[in-house]
CSV table of C-alpha atoms and ligand atoms in Angstrom, one decimal:
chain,number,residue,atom,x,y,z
A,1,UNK,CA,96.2,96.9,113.3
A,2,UNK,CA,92.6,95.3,112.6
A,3,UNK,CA,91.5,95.8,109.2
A,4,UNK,CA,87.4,96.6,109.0
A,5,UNK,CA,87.9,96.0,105.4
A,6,UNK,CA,86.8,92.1,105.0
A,7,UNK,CA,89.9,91.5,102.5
A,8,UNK,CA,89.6,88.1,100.5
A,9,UNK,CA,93.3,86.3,100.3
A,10,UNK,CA,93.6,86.0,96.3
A,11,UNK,CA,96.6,83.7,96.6
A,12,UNK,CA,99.0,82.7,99.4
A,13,UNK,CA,102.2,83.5,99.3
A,14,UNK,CA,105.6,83.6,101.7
A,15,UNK,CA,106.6,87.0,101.8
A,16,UNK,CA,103.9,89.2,100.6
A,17,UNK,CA,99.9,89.3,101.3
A,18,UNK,CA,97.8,89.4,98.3
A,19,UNK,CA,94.0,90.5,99.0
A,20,UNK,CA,90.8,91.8,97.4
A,21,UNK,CA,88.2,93.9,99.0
A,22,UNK,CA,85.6,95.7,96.6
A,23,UNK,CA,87.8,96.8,93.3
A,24,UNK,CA,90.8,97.1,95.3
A,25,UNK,CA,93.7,94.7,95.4
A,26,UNK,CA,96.0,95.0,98.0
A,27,UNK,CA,99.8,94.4,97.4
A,28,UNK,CA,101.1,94.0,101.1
A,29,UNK,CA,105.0,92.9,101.8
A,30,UNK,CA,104.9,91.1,104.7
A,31,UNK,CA,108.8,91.0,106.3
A,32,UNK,CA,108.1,93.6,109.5
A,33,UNK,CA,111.1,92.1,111.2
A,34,UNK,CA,113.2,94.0,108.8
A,35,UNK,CA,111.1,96.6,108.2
A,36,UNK,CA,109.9,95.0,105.0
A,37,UNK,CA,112.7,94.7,103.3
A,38,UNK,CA,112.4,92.8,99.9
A,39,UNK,CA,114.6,89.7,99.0
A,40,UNK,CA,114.6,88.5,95.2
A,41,UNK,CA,111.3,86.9,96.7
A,42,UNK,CA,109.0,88.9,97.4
A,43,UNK,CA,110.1,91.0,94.8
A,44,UNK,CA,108.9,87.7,92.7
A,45,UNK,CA,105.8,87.8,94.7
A,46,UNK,CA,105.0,91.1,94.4
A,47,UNK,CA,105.4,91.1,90.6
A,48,UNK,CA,103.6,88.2,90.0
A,49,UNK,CA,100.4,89.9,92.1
A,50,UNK,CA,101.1,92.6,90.5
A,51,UNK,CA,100.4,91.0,87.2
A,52,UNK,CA,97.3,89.3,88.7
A,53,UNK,CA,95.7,92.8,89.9
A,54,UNK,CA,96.3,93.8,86.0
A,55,UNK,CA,94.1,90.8,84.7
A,56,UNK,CA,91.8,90.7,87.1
A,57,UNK,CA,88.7,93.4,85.8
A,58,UNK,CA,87.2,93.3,88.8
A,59,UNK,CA,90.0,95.6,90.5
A,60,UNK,CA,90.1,99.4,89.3
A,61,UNK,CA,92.8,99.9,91.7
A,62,UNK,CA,95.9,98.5,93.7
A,63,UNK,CA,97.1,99.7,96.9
A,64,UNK,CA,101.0,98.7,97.4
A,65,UNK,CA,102.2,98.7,101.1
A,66,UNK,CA,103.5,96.7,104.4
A,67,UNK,CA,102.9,95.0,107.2
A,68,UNK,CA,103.0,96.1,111.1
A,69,UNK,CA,102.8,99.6,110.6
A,70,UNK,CA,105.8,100.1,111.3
A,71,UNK,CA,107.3,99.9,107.7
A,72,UNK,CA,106.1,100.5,104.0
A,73,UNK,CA,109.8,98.8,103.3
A,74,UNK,CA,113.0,99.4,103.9
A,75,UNK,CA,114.6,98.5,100.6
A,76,UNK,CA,116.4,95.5,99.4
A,77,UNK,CA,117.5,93.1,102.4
A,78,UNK,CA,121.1,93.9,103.1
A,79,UNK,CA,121.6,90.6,104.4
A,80,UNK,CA,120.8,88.9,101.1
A,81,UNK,CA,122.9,91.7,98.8
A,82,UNK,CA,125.4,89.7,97.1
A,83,UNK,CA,127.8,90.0,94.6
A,84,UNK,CA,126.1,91.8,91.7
A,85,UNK,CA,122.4,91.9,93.3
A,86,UNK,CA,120.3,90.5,96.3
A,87,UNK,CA,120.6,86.6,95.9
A,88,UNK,CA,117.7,84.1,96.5
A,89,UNK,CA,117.7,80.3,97.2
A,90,UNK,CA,119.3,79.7,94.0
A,91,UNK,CA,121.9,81.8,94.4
A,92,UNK,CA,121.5,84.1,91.5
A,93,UNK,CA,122.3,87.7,92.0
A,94,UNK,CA,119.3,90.1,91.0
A,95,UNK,CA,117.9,93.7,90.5
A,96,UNK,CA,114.2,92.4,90.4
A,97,UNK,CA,113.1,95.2,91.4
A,98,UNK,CA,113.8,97.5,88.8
A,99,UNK,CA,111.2,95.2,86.9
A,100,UNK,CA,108.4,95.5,89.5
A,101,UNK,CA,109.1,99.4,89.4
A,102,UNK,CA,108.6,99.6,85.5
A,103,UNK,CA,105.2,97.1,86.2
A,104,UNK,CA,103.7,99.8,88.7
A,105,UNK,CA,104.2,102.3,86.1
A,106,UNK,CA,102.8,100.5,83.3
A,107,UNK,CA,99.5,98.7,84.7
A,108,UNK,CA,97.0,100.7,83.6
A,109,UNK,CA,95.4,101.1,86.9
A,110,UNK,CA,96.1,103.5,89.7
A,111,UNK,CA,98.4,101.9,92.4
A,112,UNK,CA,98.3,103.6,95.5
A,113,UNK,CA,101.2,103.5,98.2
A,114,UNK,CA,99.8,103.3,101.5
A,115,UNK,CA,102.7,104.2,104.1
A,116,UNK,CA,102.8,103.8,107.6
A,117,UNK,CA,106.6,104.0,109.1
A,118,UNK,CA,109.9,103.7,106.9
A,119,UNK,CA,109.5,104.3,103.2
A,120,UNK,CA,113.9,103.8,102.7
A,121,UNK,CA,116.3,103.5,100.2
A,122,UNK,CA,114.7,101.0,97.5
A,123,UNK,CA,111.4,100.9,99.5
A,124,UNK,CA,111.0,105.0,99.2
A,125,UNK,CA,112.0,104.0,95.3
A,126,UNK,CA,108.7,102.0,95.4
A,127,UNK,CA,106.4,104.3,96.8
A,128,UNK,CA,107.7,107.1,94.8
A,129,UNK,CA,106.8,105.4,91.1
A,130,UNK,CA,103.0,104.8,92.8
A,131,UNK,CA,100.8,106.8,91.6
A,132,UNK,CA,99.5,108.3,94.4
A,133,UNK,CA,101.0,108.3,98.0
A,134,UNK,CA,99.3,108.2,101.4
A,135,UNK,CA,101.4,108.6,104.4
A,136,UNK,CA,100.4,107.9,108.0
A,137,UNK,CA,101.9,110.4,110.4
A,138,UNK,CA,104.7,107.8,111.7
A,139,UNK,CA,106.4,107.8,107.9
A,140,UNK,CA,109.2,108.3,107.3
A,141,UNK,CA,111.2,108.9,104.0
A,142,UNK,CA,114.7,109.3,102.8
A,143,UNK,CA,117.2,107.3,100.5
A,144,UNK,CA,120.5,105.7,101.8
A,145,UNK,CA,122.2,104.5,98.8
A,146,UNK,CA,125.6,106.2,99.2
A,147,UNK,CA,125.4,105.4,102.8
A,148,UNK,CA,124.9,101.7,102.4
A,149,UNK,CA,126.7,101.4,99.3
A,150,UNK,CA,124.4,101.4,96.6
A,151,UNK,CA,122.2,103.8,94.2
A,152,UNK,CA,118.9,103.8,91.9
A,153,UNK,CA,120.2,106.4,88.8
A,154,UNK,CA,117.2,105.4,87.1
A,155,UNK,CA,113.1,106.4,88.2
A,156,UNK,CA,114.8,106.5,91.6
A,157,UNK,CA,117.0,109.5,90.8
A,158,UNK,CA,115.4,111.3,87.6
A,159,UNK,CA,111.8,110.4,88.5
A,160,UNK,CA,112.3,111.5,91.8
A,161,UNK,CA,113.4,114.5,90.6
A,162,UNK,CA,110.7,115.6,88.7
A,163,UNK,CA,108.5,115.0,91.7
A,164,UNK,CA,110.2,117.3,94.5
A,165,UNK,CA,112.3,119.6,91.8
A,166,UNK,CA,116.0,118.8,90.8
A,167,UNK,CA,117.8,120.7,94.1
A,168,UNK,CA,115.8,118.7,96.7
A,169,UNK,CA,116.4,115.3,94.8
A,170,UNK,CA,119.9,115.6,95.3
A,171,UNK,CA,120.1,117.2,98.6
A,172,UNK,CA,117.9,113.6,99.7
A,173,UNK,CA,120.3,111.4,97.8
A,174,UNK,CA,123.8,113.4,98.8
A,175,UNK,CA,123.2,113.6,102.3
A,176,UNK,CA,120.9,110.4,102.9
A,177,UNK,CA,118.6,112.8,105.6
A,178,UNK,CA,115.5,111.3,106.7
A,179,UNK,CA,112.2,113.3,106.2
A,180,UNK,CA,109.2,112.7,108.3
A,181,UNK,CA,105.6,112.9,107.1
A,182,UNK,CA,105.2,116.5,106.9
A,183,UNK,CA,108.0,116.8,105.3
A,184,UNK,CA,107.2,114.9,102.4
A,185,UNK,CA,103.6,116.4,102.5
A,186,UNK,CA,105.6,120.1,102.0
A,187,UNK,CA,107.7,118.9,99.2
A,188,UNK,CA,105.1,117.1,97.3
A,189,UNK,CA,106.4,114.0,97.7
A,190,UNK,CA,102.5,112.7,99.1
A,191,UNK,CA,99.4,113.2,98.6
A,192,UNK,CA,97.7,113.5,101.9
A,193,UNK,CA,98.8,112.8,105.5
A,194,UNK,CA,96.8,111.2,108.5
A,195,UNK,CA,97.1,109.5,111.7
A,196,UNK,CA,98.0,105.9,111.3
A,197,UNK,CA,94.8,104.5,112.8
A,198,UNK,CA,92.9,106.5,109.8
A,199,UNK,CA,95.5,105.4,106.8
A,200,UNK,CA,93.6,102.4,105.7
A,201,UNK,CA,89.9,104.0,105.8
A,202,UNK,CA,91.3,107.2,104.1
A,203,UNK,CA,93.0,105.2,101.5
A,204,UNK,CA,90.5,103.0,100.5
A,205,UNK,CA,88.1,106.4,100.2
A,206,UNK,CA,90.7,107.7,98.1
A,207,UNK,CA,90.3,104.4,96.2
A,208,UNK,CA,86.5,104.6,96.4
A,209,UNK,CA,86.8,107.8,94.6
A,210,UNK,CA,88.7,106.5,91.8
A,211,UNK,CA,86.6,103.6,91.5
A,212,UNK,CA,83.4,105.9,90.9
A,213,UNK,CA,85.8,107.6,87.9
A,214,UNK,CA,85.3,106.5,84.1
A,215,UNK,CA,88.2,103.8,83.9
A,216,UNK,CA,89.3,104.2,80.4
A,217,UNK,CA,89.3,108.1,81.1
A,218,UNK,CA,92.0,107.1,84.4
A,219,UNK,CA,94.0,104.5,82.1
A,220,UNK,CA,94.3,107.1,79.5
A,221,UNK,CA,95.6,110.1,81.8
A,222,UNK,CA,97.7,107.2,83.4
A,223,UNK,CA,99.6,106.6,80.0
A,224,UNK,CA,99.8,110.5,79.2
A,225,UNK,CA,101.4,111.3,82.4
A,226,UNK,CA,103.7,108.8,81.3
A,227,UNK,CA,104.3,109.5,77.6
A,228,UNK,CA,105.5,113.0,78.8
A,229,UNK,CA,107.8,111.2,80.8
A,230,UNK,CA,109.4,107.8,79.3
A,231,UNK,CA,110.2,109.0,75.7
A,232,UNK,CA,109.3,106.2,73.2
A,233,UNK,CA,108.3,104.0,75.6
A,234,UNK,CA,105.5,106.1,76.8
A,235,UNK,CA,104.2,107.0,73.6
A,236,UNK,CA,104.1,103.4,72.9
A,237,UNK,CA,102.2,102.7,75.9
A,238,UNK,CA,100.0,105.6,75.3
A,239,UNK,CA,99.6,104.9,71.6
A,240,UNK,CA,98.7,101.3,72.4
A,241,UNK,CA,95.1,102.6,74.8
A,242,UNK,CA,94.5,104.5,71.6
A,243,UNK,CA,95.2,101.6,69.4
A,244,UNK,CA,92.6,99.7,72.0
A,245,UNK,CA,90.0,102.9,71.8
A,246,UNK,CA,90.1,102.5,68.0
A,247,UNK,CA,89.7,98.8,68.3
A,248,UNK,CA,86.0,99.5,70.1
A,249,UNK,CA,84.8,102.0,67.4
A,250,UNK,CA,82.3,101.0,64.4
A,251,UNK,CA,85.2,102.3,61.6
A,252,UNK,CA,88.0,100.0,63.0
A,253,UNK,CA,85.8,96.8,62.8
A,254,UNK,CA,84.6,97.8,59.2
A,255,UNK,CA,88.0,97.1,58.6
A,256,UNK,CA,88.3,94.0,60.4
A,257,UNK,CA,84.9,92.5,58.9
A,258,UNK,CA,85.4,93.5,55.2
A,259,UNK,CA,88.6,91.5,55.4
A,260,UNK,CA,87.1,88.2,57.1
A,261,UNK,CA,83.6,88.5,54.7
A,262,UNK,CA,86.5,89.5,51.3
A,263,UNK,CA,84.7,92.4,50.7
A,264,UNK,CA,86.3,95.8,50.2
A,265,UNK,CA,86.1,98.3,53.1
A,266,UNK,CA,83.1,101.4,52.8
A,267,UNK,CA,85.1,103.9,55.3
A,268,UNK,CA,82.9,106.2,53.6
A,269,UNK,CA,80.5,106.2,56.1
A,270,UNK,CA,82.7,107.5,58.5
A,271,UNK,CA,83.3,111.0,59.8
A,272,UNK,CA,86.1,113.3,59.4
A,273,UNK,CA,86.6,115.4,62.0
A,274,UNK,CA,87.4,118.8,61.5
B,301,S0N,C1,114.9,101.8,108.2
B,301,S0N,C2,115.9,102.1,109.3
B,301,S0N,C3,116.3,103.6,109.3
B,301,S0N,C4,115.1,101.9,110.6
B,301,S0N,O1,115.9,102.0,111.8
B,301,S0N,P1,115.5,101.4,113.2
B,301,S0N,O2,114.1,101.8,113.5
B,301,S0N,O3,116.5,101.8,114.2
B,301,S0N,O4,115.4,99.8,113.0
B,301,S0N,P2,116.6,98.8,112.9
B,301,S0N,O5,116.9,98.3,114.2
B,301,S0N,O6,117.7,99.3,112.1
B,301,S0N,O7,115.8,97.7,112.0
B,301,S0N,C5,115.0,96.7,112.6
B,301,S0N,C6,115.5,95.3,112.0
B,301,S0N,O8,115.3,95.3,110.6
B,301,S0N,C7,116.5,95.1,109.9
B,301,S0N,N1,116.5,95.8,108.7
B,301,S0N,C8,116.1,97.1,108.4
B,301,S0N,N2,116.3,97.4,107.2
B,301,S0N,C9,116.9,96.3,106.6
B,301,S0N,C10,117.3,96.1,105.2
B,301,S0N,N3,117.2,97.0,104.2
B,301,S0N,N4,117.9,94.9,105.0
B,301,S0N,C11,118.0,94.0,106.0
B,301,S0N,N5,117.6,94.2,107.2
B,301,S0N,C12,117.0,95.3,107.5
B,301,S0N,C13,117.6,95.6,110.9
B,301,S0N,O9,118.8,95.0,110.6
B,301,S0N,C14,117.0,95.1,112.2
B,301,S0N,O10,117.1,93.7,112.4
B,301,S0N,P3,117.6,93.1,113.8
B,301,S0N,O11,116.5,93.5,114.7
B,301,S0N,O12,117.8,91.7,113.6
B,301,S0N,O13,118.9,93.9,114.2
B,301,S0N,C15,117.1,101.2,109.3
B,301,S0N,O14,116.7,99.9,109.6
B,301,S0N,C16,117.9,101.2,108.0
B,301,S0N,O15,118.6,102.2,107.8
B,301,S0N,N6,117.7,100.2,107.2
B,301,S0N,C17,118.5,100.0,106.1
B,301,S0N,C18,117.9,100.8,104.9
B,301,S0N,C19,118.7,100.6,103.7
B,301,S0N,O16,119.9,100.9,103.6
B,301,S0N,N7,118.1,99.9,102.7
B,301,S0N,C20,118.7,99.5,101.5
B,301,S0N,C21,118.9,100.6,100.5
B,301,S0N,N8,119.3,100.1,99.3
B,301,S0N,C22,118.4,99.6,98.5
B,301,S0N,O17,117.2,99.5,98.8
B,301,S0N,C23,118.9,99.1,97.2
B,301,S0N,C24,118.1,99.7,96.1
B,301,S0N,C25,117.8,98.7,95.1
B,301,S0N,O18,117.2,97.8,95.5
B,301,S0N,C26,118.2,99.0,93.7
B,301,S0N,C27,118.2,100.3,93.2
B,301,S0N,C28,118.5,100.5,91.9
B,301,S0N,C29,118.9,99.4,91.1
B,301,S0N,C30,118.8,98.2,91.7
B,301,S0N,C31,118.5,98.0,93.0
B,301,S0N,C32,118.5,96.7,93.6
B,301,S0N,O19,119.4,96.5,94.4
B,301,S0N,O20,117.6,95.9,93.4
């Protein structure tokens, strides 16, 4: 389908589409003859944009998706699983994708997961640890791992959970059932629903909203909804935006200059809140 967004290619790659439009980078897999299944690859490709959308300050958020609209993704490419994890041209078996998940969560932007067609197996993993999911009304979600031999125990399973409640987390990973848009719309598992012809224009309104939004204000609630989650880890993350608020007030670079100019620090000045 025609974009009417006049998206600027960033960088080129073979498997993915990385673009810029306006504060929003777009994370796009493109593999639509398999549904968008992800080899060691893409998964590559996709982290590496993924890193460029976090340095770049002109983009306040990232949309993650797929090409054809018939796909979000369908998970890692069965044809490439190996022994030990999906295998690339140097024929190293790897679970790549477990690092892109942990990147999603930890960029300190909202990434939105736009989702037109099959969001499956490792592919559903993916839009479930977005932030925020959009689906068009042709998605469709479900997990297959103890169909196809395989399972994500870790945000896949227990973050999951939290999101749609422990009793329907299992009943999607027991029975491997597929759930249409509605469906996930009912359990929680989206945010909004449209026709597919609308899921660019309503995401990128969605993203337009955000992008009107107080960015340290987004990248702190970001990191809180996190901390509550990922133990030490979060805290770390959170701790470290409150370690980079400190950084920007007038006390912390007292400190900072009284050291470069050798001169004791006058924190006197300061105030203690009650
Ligand atoms: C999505 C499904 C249900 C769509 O069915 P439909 O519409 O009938 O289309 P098909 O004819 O089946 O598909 C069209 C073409 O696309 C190919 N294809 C589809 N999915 C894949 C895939 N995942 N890998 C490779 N090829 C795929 C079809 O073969 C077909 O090609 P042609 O036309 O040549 O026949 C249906 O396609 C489906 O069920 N797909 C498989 C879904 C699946 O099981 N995905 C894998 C699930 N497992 C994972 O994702 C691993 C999770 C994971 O990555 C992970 C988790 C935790 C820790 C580590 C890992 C890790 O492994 O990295």
């Amino acid at each position: 389908m025609e974009s009417k967004y006049a998206w600027e290619t960033i960088k080129e790659y073979q498997e993915i589409k990385y673009s810029y439009y306006n504060g929003v980078a777009k994370i796009s897999i493109n593999r639509p003859h398999v549904h968008n299944a992800f080899t060691p690859l893409t998964v590559r490709e996709m982290s590496e944009a993924m890193e460029l959308a976090r340095q770049d300050e002109r983009v306040g958020v990232v949309i993650l998706t797929g090409e054809g609209g018939k796909a979000f993704c369908s998970g890692g490419d069965q044809s490439v699983r190996g022994h030990g994890g999906y295998v690339g041209e140097d024929k190293v078996p790897r679970l790549n994708v477990l690092d892109l998940q942990m990147q999603i969560r930890r960029i300190p932007k909202p990434v939105v997961a736009m989702v037109a067609g099959w969001a499956i197996g490792g592919g559903h993993v993916l839009h479930v640890v977005c932030d925020l999911s959009i689906a068009a009304e042709n998605a469709r979600f479900g997990q297959t791992g103890p169909k196809v031999g395989s399972f994500d125990g870790g945000f896949g399973a227990s973050y999951l959970a939290r999101v749609v409640g422990q009793k329907k987390a299992r009943e999607i990973w027991y029975l491997c059932d597929q759930y249409d848009a509605q469906d996930a719309l009912q359990m929680g598992l989206v945010n909004k629903v449209v026709p597919l012809e609308k899921l660019e224009e309503t995401t990128m309104e969605w993203c337009a909203k955000m992008l009107e939004k107080s960015p340290m204000a987004l990248r702190m609630l970001k990191s809180a909804f996190n901390a509550e989650l990922d133990g030490q880890a979060g805290i770390q993350e959170l701790a470290g935006n409150a370690t980079l608020l400190y950084y920007l007030s007038e006390e912390a670079k007292e400190g900072r200059d009284a050291f470069v100019q050798k001169r004791k620090p006058d924190f006197a000045k300061y105030p203690k809140f009650p």
